Coordinates of C-alpha atoms in Angstrom, one line a residue:
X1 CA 1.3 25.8 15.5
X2 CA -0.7 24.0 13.4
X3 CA 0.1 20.5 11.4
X4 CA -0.1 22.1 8.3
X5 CA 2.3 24.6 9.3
X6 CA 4.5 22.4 11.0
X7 CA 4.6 20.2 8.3
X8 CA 5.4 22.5 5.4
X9 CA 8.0 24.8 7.3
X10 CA 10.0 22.4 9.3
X11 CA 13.2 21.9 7.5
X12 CA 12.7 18.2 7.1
X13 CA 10.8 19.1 3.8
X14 CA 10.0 22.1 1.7
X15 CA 6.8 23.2 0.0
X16 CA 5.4 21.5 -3.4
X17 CA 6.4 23.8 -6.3
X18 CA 4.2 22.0 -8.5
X19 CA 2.3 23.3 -11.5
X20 CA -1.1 22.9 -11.3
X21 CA -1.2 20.8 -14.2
X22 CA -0.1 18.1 -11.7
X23 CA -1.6 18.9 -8.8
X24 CA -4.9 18.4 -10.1
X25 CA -4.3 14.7 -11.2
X26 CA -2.4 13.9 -8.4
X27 CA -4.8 15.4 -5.6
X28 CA -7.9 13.7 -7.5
X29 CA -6.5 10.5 -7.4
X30 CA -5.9 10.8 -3.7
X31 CA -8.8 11.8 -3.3
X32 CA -9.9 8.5 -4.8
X33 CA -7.8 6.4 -3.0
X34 CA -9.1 7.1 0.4
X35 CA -12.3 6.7 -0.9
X36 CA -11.8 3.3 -2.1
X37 CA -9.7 2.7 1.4
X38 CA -12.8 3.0 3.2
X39 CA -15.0 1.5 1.1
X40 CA -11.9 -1.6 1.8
X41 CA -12.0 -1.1 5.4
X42 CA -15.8 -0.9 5.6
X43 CA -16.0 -4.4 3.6
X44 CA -13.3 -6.1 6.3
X45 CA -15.1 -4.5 9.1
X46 CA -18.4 -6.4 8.2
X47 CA -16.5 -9.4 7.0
X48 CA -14.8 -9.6 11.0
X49 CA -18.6 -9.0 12.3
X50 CA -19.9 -12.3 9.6
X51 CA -16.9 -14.5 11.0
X52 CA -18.2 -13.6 14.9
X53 CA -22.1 -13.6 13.7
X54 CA -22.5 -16.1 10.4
X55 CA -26.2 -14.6 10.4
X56 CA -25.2 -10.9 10.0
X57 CA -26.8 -9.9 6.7
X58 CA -27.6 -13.5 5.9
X59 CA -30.3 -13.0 3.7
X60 CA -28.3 -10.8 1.2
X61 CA -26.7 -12.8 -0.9
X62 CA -24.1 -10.5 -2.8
X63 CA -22.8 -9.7 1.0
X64 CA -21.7 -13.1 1.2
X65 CA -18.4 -13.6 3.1
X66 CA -16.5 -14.5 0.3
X67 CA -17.5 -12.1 -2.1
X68 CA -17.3 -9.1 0.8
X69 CA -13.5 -10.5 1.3
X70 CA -12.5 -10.8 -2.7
X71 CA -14.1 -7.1 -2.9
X72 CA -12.3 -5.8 0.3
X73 CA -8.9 -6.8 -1.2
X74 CA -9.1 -5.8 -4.8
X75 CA -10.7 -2.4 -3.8
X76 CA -8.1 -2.2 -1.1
X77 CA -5.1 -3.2 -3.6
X78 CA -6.5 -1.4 -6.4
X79 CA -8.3 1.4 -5.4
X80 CA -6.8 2.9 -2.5
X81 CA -2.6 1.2 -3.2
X82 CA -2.6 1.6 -7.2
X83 CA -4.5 5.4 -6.9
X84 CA -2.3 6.0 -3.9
X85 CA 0.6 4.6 -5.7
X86 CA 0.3 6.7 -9.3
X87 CA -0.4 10.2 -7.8
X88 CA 2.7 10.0 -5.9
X89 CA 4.7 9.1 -8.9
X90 CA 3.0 12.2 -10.9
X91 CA 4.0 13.9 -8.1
X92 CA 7.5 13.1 -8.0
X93 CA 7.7 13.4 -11.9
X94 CA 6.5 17.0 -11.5
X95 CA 8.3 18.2 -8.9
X96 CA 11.5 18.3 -10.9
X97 CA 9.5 18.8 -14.5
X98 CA 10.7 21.8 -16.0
X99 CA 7.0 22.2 -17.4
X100 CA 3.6 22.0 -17.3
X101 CA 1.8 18.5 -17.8
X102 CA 0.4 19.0 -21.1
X103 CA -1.3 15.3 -20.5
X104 CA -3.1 16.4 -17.6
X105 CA -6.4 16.0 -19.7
X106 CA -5.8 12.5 -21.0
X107 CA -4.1 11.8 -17.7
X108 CA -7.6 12.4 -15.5
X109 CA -9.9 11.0 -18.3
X110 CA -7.6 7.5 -18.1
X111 CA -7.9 8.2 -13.8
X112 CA -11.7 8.4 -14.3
X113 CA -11.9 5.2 -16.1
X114 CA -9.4 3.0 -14.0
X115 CA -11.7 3.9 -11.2
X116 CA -14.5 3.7 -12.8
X117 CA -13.4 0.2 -13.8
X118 CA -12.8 -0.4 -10.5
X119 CA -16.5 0.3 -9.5
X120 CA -17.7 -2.2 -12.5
X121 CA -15.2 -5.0 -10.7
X122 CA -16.5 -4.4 -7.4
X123 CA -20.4 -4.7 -8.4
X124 CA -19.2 -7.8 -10.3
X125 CA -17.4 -9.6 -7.9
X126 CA -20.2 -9.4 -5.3
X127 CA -23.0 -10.5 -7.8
X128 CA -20.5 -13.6 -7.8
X129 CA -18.9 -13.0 -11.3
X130 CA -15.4 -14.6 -9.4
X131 CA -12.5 -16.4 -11.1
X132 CA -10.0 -18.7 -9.2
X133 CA -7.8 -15.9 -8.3
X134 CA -7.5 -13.9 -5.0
X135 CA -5.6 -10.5 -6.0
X136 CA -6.1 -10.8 -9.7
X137 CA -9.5 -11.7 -8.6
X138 CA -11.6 -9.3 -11.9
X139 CA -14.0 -10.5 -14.5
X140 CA -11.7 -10.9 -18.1
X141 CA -13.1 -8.0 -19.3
X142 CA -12.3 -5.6 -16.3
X143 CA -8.8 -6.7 -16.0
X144 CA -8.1 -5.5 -19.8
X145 CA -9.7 -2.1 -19.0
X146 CA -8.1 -1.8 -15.9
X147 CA -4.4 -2.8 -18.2
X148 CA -5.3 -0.5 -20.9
X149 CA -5.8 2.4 -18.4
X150 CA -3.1 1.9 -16.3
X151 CA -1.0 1.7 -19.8
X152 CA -2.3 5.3 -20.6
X153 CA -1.7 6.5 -17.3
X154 CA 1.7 5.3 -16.9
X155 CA 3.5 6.2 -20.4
X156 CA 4.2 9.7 -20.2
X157 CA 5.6 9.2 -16.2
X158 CA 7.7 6.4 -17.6
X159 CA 8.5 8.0 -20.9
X160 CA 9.9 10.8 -18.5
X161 CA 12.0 8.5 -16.0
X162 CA 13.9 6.8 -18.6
X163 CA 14.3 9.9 -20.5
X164 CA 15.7 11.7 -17.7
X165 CA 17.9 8.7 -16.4
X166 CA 17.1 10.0 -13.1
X167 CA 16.6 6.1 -12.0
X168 CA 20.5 5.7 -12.7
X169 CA 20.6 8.0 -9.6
X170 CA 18.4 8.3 -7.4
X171 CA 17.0 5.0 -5.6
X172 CA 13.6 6.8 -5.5
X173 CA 13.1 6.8 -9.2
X174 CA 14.4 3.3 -9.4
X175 CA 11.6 1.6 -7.3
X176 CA 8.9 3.4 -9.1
X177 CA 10.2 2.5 -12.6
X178 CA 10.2 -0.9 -11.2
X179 CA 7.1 -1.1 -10.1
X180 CA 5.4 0.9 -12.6
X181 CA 6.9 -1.4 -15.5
X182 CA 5.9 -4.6 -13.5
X183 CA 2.2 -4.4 -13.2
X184 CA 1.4 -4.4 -17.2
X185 CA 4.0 -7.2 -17.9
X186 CA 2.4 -9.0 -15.0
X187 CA -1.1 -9.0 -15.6
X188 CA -0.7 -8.7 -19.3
X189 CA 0.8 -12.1 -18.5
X190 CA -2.1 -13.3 -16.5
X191 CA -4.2 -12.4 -19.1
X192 CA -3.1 -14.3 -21.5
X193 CA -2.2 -17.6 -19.6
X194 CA -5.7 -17.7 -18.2
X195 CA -6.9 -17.9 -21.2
X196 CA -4.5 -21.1 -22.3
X197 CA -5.6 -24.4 -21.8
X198 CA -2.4 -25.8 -21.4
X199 CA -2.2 -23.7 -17.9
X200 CA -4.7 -25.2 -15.3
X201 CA -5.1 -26.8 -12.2
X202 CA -2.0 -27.4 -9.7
X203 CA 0.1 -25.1 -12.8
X204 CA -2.0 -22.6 -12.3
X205 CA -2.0 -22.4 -8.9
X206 CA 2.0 -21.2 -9.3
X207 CA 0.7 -18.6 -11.8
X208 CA -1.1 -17.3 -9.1
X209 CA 1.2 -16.9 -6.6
X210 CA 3.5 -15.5 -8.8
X211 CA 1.3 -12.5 -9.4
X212 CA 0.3 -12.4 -5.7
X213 CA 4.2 -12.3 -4.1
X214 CA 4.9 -9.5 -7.2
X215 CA 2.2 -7.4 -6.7
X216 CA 3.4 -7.2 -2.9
X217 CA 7.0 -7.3 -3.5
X218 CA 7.5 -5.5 -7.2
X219 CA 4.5 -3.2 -6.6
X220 CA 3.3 -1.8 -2.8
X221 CA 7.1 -2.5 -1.6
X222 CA 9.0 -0.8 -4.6
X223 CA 6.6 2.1 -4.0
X224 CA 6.6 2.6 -0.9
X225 CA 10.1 2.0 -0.2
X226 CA 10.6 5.0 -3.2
X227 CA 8.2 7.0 -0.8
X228 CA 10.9 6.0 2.0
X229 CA 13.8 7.3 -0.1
X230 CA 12.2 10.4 -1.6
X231 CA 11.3 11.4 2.4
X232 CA 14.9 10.9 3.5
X233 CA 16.7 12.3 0.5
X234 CA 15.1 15.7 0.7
X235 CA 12.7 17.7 -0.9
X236 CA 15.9 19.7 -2.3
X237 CA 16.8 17.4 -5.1
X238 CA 19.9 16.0 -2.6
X239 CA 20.9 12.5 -4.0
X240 CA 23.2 10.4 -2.3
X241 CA 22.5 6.4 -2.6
X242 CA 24.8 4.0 -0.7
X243 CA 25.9 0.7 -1.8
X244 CA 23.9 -1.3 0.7
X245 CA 20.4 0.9 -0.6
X246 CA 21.5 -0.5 -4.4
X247 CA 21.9 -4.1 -3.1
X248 CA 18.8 -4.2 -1.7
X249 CA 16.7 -2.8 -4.6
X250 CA 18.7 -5.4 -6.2
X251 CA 18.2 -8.2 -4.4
X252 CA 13.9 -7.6 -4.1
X253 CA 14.2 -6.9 -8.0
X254 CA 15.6 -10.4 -8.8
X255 CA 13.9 -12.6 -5.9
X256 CA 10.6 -11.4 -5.1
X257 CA 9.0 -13.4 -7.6
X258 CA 11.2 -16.5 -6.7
X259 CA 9.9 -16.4 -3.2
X260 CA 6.4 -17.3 -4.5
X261 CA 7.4 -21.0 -4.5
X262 CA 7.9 -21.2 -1.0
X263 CA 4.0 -20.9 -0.6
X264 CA 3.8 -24.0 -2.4
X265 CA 5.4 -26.4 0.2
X266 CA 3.2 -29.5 0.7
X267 CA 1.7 -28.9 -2.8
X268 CA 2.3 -31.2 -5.8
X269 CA 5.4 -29.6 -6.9
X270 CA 9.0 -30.4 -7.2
X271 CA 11.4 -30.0 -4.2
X272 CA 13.7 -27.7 -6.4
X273 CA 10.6 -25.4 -6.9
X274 CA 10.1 -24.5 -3.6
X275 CA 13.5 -25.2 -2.7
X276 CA 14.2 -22.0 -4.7
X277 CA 11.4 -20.3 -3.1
X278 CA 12.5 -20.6 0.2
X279 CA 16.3 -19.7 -1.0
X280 CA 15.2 -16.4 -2.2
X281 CA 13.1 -15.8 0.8
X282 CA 16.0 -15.9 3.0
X283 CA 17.3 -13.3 0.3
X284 CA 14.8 -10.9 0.2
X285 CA 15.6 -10.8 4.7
X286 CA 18.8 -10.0 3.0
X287 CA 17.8 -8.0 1.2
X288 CA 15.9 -5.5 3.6
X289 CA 18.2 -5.6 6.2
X290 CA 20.3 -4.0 3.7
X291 CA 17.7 -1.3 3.1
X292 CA 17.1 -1.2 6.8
X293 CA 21.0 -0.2 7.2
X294 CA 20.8 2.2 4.9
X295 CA 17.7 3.7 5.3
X296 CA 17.5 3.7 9.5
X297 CA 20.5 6.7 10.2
X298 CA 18.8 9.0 7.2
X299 CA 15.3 8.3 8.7
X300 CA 15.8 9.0 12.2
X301 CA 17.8 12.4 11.4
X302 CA 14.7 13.6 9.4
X303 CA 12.3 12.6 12.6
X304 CA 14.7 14.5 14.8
X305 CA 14.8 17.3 13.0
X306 CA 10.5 17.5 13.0
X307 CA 9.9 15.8 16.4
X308 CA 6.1 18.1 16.8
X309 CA 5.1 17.0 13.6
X310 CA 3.3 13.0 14.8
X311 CA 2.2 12.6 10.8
X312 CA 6.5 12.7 10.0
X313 CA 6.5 9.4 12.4
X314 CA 4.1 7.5 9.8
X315 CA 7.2 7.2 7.7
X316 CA 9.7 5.6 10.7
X317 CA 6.3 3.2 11.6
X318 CA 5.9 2.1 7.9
X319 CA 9.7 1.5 8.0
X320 CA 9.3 -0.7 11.2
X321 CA 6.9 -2.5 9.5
X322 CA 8.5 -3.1 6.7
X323 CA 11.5 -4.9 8.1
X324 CA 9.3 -7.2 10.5
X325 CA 6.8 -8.3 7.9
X326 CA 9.6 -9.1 5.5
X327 CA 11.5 -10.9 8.2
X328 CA 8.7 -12.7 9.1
X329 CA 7.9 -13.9 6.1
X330 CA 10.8 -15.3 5.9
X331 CA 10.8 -16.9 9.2
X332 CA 7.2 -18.6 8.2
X333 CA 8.6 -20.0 4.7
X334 CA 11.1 -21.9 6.7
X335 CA 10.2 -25.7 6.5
X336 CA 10.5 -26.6 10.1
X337 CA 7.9 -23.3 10.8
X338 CA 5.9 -23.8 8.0
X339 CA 4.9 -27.2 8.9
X340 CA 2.9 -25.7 12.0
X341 CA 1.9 -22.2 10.9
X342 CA 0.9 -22.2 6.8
X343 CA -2.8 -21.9 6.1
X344 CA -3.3 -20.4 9.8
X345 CA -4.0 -17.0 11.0
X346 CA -0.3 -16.0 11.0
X347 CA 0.6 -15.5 7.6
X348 CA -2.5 -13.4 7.2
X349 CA -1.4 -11.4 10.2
X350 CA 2.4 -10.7 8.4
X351 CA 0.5 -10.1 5.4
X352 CA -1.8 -7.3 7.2
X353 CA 1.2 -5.7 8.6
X354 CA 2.9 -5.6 5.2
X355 CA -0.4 -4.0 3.4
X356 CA -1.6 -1.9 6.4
X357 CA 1.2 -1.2 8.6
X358 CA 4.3 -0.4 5.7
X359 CA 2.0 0.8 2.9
X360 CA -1.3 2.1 4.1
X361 CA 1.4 4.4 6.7
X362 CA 4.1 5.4 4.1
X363 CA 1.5 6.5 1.8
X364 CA -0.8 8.5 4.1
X365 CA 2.4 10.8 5.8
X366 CA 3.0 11.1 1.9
X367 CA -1.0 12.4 1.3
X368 CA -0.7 14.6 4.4
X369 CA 2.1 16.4 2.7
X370 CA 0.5 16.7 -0.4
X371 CA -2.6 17.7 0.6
X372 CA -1.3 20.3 3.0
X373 CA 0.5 21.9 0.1
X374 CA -2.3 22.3 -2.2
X375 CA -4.6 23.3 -0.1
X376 CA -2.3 26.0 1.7
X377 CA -5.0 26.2 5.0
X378 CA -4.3 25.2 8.7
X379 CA -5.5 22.1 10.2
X380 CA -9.0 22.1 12.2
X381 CA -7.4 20.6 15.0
X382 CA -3.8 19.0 15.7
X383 CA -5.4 17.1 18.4
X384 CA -7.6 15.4 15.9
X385 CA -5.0 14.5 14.0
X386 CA -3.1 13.4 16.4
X387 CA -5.7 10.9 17.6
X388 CA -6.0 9.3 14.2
X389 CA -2.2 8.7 14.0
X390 CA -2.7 7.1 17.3
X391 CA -5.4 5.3 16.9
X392 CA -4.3 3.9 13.3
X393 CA -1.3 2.8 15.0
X394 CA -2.3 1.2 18.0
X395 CA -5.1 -0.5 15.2
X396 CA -2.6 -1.7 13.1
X397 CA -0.4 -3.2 16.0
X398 CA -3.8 -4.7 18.0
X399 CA -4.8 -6.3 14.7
X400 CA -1.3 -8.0 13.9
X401 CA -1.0 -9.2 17.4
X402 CA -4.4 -10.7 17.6
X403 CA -4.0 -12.1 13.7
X404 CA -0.8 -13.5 15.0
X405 CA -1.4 -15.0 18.5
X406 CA -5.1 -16.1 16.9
X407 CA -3.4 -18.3 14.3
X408 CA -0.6 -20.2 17.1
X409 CA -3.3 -21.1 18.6
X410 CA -4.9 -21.9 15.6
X411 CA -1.8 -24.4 14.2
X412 CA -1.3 -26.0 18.0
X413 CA -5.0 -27.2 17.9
X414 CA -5.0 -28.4 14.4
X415 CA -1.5 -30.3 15.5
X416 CA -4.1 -32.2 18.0
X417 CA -5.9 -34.8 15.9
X418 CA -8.5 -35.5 18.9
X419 CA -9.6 -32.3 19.1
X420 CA -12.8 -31.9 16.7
X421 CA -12.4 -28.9 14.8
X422 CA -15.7 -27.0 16.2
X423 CA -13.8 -26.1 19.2
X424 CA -10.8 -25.2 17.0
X425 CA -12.8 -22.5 15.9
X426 CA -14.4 -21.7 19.0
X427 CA -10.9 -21.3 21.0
X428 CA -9.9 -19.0 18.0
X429 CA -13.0 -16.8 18.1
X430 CA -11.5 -14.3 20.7
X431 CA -8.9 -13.7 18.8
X432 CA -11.2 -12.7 15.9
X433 CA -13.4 -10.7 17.8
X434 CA -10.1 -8.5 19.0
X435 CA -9.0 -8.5 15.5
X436 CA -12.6 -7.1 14.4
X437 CA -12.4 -4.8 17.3
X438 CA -8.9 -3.2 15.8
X439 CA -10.1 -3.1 12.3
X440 CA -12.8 -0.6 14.1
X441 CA -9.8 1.5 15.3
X442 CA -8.7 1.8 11.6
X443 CA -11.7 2.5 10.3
X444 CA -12.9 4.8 13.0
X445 CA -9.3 7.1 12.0
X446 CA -9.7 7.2 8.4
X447 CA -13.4 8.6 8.9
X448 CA -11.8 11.2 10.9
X449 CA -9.1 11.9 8.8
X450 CA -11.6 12.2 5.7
X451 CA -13.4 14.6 7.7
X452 CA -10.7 17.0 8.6
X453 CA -9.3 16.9 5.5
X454 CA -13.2 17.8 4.4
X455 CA -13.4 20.7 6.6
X456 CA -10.2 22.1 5.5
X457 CA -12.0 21.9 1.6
X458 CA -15.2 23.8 3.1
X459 CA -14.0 26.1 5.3
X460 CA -12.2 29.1 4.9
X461 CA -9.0 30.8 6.0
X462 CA -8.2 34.0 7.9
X463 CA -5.9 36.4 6.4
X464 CA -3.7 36.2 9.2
X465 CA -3.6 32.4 9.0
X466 CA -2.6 32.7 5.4
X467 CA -0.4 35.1 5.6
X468 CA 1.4 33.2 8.3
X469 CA 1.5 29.6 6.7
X470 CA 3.3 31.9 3.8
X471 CA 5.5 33.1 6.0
X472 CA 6.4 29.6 7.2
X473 CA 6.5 28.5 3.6
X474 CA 9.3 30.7 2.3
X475 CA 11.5 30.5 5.5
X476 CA 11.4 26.7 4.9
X477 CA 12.3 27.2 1.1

């Protein structure tokens, strides 16, 4: 059986009964979002080969390391998590719509412009058109396009949320009305206070992190976690929330932007600032160890009941990922750790198993779904898809590890004041190398990916085949 087929007919989820008026938006901007993803991962890739060979591309001076690394985490952030993130909620709006999307048209022209924006922001960032900001990292005028179409995007999905009240009841809906009201307060904050004297220097440097920890924690995390929830709660309509599910939401809702102080330790702030960071850190572990409780029993059941379908694992392996990276985060905020590890290689290894082992996973078993459904046509080869779960996975884990043993190496040597710092760098260069090696792995299973899922576009389907995923398709329902 095919993964299409085993997808859509196991019991652990029904087909889409979308209308086409949402469809359309939603597959277009997946379709967006993995190209931007490997437009991302083809900007880390040659970023890794620049750190092992500075000469690579030297003579190209918009390729620069530090405009290639900017552009690889705003595309990444922007164009693969945001598109990712806003055609999953259409979707989950117009699953239980009762009509058809009658802003479909305005919906898609807004799409085409946000990543159209996105393009603009790119091109500028690598002709070195860079402010002092790492994820908020646009020219002035691209962040206001990219506000004022996120703003049209967003107010009809919104509109219908807090109609509906469906965020009173399902946990699902909550995390996406959080994170979908976030982003334009947030950067409509940034906005503005970048463009007020009184904010600068060492204040600013707060602002910053305060956008960075929300985007992570009030943006990718409330969205994927909804992902998490919607998976486990059924494709039925089945709502049941717990207590310990409702204190966690609560509990990332009201500290996630407190953490952000605990990245400022050693900076020229007071002690109750990051104080408070580090308090709300040890929260937010708290806080997902409450959504781990809840969310572990549910999970599992839905795996067993699916255990052929290997894309259905994406969503227990984004889970995983979630609780360590969020532990660990924790862990490295504490004073006693932070004094060895901050500004090494381990934070950016917790941070890369946040973005690319919870997110990037959660939302690609969500796009297999999807696009299974629309397109209604068997999988080329389950073999081939099976090899890019694996060799995503074993990418994701090989880059983390290397990230992560790379940077205590990294903070041991620095400890050493008679070591010169060269042969800091030179005893952390294998660990690069590995972690360049990995990022291959990734890239190498979105390509294939991408090019199943375009050979299920081109090629057609047998009247058996379609007669039998039909089949499969009502005895699920």
């Amino acid at each position: 059986m095919v993964e299409s087929q085993e997808w859509i007919g196991s019991g652990v989820s029904r087909p889409v009964s979308l209308d086409r008026s949402f469809f359309i938006p939603v597959i277009f901007m997946l379709v967006a979002a993995f190209f931007w993803l490997l437009v991302s991962m083809g900007f880390a890739l040659l970023g890794a080969g620049k750190i092992v060979i500075p000469s690579l591309l030297g003579s190209w001076g918009w390729l620069t390391f530090g405009r290639i690394g900017l552009a690889s985490f705003l595309v990444f952030s922007y164009g693969w998590g945001m598109n990712g993130g806003l055609a999953y909620a259409l979707y989950l709006i117009g699953k239980n719509a009762q009509e058809p999307f009658r802003g479909s048209g305005y919906f898609l022209c807004s799409a085409l412009f946000w990543n159209l924006s996105i393009f603009i922001g790119m091109m500028a960032v690598l002709i070195g058109e860079i402010p002092s900001l790492s994820w908020a990292g646009w020219p002035d005028f691209v962040l206001f396009l990219l506000l004022l179409n996120y703003s049209l995007m967003n107010y009809w999905i919104v509109k219908k949320l807090l109609v509906s009240g469906s965020f009173l009841r399902s946990l699902s809906h909550s995390y996406l009305l959080i994170a979908l009201l976030w982003f334009p307060w947030a950067i409509g904050s940034l906005f503005i206070f970048f463009h007020w004297l009184v904010i600068r220097g060492v204040s600013f440097a707060s602002m910053e992190w305060w956008f960075n920890e929300g985007f992570l924690h009030l943006w990718l995390a409330p969205v994927g976690l909804s992902m998490l929830y919607d998976y486990v709660e059924g494709r039925n309509g089945q709502r049941s929330s717990s207590f310990l599910g409702w204190l966690g939401l609560i509990l990332f809702f009201l500290c996630s932007n407190f953490a952000s102080a605990s990245h400022l330790i050693g900076a020229p702030f007071p002690l109750w600032i990051v104080g408070l960071g580090i308090a709300a850190r040890i929260l937010l572990i708290l806080g997902a160890v409450a959504i781990g409780i809840d969310l572990l029993q549910r999970l599992k059941k839905r795996i067993q009941a699916n255990k052929q379908n290997i894309f259905s694992r994406y969503f227990l392996i984004a889970f995983y990922c979630f609780l360590i990276a969020i532990v660990g985060d924790g862990c490295i905020a504490m004073p006693f750790v932070s004094r060895l590890v901050h500004f090494s290689f381990v934070e950016i290894a917790f941070l890369v198993l946040f973005i690319y082992g919870f997110y990037s996973f959660v939302l690609m078993g969500m796009a297999h779904y999807l696009y299974s459904n629309f397109f209604r046509k068997p999988w080329l080869s389950e073999t081939f898809l099976k090899i890019t779960f694996w060799t995503n996975m074993y990418g994701i884990s090989f880059l983390f590890v290397f990230l992560f043993l790379g940077g205590i190496v990294q903070s041991v040597e620095l400890e050493n004041a008679e070591l010169p710092f060269s042969q800091v760098v030179e005893s952390v260069l294998p660990y690069l190398r590995g972690a360049g090696m990995s990022a291959t792995l990734i890239l190498f299973s979105q390509l294939t990916y991408c090019f199943l899922l375009l050979l299920m576009f081109l090629m057609p389907v047998e009247k058996e085949g379609i007669e039998k995923n039909e089949k499969n398709l009502s005895r699920s329902i």
